[in-house]
Coordinates of C-alpha atoms in Angstrom, one line a residue:
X1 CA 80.2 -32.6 26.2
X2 CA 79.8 -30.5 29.0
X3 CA 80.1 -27.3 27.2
X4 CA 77.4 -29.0 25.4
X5 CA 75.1 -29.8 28.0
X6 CA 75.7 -26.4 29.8
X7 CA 74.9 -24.4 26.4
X8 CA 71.6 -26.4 26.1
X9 CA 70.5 -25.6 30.1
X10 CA 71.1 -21.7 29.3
X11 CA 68.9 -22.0 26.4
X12 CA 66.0 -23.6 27.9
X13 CA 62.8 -24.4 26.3
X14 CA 62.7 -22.9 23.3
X15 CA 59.7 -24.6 21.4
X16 CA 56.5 -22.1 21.2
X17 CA 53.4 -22.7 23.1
X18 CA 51.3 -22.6 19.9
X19 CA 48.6 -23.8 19.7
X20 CA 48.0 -23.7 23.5
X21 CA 48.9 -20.1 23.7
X22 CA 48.8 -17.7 21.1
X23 CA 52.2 -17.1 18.9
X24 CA 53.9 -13.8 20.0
X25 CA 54.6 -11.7 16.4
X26 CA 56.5 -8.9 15.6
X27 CA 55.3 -5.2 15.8
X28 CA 55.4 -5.1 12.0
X29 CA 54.0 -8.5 11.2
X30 CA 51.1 -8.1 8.4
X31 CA 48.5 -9.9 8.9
X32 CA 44.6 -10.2 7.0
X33 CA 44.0 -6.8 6.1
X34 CA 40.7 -5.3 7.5
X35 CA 38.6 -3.7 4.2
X36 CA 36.2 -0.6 5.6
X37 CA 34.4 -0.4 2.3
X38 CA 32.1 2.8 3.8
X39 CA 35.5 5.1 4.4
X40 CA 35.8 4.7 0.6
X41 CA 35.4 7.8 -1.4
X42 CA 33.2 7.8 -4.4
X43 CA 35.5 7.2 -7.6
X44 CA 38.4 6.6 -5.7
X45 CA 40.7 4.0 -7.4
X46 CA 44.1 5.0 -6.1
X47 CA 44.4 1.1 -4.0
X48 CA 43.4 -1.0 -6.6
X49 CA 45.8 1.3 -9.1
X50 CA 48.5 0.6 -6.6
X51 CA 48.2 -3.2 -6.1
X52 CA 50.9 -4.7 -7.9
X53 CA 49.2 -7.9 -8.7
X54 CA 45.8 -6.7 -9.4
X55 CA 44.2 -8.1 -6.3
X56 CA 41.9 -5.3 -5.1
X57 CA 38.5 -4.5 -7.1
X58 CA 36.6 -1.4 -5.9
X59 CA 33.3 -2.0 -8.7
X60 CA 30.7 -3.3 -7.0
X61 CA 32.7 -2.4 -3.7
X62 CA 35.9 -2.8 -2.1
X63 CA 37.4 -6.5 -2.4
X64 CA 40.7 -8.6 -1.9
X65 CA 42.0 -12.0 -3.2
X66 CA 44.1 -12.8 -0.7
X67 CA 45.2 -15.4 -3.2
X68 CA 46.7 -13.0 -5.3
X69 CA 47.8 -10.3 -2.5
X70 CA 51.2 -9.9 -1.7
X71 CA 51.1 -8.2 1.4
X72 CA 53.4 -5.0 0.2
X73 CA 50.8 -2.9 1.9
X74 CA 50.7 -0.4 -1.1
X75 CA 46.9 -0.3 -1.2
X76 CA 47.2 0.6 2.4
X77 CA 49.9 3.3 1.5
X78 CA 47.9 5.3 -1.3
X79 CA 44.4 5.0 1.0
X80 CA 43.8 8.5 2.1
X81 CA 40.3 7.3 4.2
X82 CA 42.4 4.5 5.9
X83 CA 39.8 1.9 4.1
X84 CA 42.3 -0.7 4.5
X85 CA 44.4 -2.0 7.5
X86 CA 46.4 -4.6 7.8
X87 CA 46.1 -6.5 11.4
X88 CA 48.0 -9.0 13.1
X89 CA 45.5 -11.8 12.2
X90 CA 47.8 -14.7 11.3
X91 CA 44.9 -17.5 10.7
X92 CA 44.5 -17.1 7.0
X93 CA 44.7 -20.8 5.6
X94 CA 41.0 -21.7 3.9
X95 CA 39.9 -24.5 2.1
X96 CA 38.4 -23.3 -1.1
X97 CA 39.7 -20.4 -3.4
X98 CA 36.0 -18.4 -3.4
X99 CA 36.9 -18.2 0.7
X100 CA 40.0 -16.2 -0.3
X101 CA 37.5 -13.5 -1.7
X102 CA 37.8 -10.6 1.3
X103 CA 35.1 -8.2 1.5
X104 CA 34.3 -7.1 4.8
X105 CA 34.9 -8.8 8.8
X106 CA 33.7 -12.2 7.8
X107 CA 36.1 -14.8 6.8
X108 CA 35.9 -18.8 6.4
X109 CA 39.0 -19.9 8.1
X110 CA 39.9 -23.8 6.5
X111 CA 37.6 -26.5 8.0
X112 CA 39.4 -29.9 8.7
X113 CA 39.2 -32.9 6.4
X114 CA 36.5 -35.4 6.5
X115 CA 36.3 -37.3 9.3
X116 CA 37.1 -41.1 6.7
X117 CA 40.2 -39.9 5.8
X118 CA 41.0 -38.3 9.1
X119 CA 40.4 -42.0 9.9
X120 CA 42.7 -43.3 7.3
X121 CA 45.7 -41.0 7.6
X122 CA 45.4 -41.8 11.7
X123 CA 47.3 -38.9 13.6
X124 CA 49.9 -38.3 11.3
X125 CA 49.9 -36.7 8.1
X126 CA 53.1 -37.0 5.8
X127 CA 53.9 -34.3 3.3
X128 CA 56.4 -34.1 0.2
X129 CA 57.4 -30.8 -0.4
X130 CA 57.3 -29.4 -4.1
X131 CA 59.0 -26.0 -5.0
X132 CA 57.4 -25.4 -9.0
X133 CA 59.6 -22.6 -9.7
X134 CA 59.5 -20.5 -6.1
X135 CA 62.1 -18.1 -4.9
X136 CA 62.7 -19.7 -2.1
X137 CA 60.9 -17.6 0.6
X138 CA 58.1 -20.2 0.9
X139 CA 60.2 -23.0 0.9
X140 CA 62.4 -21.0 3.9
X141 CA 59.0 -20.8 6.2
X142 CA 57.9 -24.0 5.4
X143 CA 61.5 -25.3 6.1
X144 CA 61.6 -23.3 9.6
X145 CA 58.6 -25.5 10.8
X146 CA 61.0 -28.3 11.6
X147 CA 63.2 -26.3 13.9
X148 CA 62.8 -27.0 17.7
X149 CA 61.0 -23.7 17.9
X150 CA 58.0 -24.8 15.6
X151 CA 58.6 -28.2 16.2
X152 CA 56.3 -29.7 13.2
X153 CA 56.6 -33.6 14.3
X154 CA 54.9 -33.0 17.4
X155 CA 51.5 -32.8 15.5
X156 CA 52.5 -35.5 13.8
X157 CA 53.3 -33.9 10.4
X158 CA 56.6 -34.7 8.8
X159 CA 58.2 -33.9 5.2
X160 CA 59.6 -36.8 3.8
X161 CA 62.0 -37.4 0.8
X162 CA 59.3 -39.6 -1.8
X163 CA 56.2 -39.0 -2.8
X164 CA 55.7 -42.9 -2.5
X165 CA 56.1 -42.5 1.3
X166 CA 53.9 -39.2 1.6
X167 CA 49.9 -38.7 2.1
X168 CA 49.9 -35.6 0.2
X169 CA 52.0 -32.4 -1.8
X170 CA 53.0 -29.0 -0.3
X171 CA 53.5 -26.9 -3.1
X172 CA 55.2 -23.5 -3.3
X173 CA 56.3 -21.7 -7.0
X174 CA 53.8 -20.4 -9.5
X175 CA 54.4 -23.6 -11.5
X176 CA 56.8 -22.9 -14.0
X177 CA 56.7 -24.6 -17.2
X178 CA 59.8 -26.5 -16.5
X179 CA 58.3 -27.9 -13.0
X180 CA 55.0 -28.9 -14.7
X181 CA 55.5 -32.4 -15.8
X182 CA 57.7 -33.0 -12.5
X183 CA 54.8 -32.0 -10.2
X184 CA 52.2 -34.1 -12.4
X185 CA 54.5 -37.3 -12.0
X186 CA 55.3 -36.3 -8.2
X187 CA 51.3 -36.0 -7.7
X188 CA 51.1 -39.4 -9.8
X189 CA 53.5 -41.1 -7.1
X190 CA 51.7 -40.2 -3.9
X191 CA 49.0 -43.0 -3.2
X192 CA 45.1 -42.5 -2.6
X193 CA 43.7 -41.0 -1.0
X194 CA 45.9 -38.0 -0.8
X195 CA 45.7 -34.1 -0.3
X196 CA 47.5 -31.0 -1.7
X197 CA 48.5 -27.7 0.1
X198 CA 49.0 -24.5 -1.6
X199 CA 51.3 -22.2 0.4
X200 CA 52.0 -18.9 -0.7
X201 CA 50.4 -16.5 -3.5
X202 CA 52.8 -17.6 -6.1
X203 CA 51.2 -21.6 -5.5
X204 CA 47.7 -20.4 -5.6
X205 CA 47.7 -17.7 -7.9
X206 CA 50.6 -16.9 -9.5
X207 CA 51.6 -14.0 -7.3
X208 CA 54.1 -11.3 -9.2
X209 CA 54.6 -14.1 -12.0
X210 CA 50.8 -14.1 -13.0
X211 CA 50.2 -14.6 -16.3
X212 CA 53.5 -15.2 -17.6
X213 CA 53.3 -17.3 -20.2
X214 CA 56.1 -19.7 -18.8
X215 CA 54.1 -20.5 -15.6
X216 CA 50.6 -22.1 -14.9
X217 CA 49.4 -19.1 -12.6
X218 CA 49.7 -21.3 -9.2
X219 CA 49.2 -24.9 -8.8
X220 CA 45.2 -24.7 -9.0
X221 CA 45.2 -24.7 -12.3
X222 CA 47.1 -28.1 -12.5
X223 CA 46.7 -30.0 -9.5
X224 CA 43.1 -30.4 -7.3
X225 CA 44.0 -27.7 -3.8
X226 CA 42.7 -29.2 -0.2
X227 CA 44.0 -26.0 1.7
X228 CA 45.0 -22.4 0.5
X229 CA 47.2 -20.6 2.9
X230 CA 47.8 -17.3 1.2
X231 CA 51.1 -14.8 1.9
X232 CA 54.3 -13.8 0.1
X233 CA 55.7 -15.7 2.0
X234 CA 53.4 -16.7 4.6
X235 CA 54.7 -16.7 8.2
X236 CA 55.4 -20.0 10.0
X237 CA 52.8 -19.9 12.4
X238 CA 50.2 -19.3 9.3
X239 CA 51.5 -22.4 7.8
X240 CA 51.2 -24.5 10.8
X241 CA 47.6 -23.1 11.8
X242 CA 46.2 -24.3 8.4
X243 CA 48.1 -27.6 8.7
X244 CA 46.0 -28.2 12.3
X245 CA 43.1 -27.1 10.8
X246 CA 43.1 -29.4 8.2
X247 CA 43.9 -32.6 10.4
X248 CA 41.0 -31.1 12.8
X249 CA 43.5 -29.8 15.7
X250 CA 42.0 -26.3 15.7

């Protein structure tokens, strides 16, 4: 027990400041890419030829579905005017697909829900977690929010094991033909009013998997989507920033 208590003193506080102080991310965290459509060279296709999942568009100019992108940083690679960048901007979590759509510095960052069901849900929002077919690296972030470092039930937000006990789905997984009848009845379960949160590119768009013909190309598709938070995966402090949004903490 001592060994215990003396371990736990040596640690110390470990729980981030976030939101009070900004998260402190690695070197080579990607964040939401900057697009300088005027260093693009007339013709040049070479990023949107690299982009594995065919989110770049260069007719009509220079633009990125962060739904779809995977943050491989190929585009980035290949661009010989440095057009695109990726930053350390975390905050990418928006509340309506056409938001995704990155064409220049402006970006819509998620709005929280209406103020009634702000009213309704109090100041706690319960969540039942649905993986449709992911490989796990969405479900890993999401799972590291409920460490003491991220420490998720401070906000209020807490996963829970039925859909009867939940307010809304977090889904992660393209979908997969297989997970498509279970995420219907899972959505079925969870009582109105209720919300449902896309995490990852593989919920909101398919990511690598798009059009397979064995998934549903993201949860969109299927389900009605109260928060995008784009990434493959997205980091845990992404996650969490949307989350806050959404319940008007941000």
């Amino acid at each position: 027990m001592l060994k215990t208590l003396r371990a736990r003193l040596q640690q110390g506080h470990r729980t981030i400041a976030f939101p009070a102080a900004e998260p402190e991310l690695v070197d080579r965290f990607r964040g939401r890419p900057a697009l300088v459509p005027a260093k693009c060279r007339d013709g040049c296709r070479e990023c949107a030829a690299a982009c594995p999942t065919q989110a770049l568009t260069v007719a009509g100019g220079l633009q990125l579905d962060l739904g779809r992108c995977l943050f491989c940083a190929e585009c980035a690679s290949v661009c010989p005017e440095g057009a695109i960048q990726f930053t350390g901007e975390y905050r990418l979590a928006t509340r309506t697909r056409v938001a995704l759509q990155l064409a220049g510095p402006t970006f819509d960052l998620a709005q929280a829900l209406g103020e009634e069901l702000r009213r309704l849900l109090g100041r706690s929002l319960k969540l039942r977690q649905v993986s449709a077919g992911g490989c796990n690296a969405c479900e890993a972030e999401v799972n590291v929010l409920n460490t003491v470092v991220f420490d998720l039930g401070r906000f209020g937000v807490q996963f829970v094991a039925s859909p009867r006990h939940a307010d809304g789905l977090l889904i992660t997984g393209p979908v997969t033909e297989n997970m498509r009848l279970a995420l219907h009845k899972t959505y079925e379960a969870v009582p109105a009013p209720k919300v449902v949160i896309a995490v990852g590119a593989c919920a909101i768009s398919g990511g690598p998997f798009r059009d397979h013909p064995e998934q549903h190309n993201g949860a969109e598709g299927v389900l009605p989507i109260d928060l995008y938070v784009p990434g493959c995966p997205p980091h845990p402090v992404t996650i969490l920033d949307g989350l806050l949004r959404l319940l008007g903490q941000r």
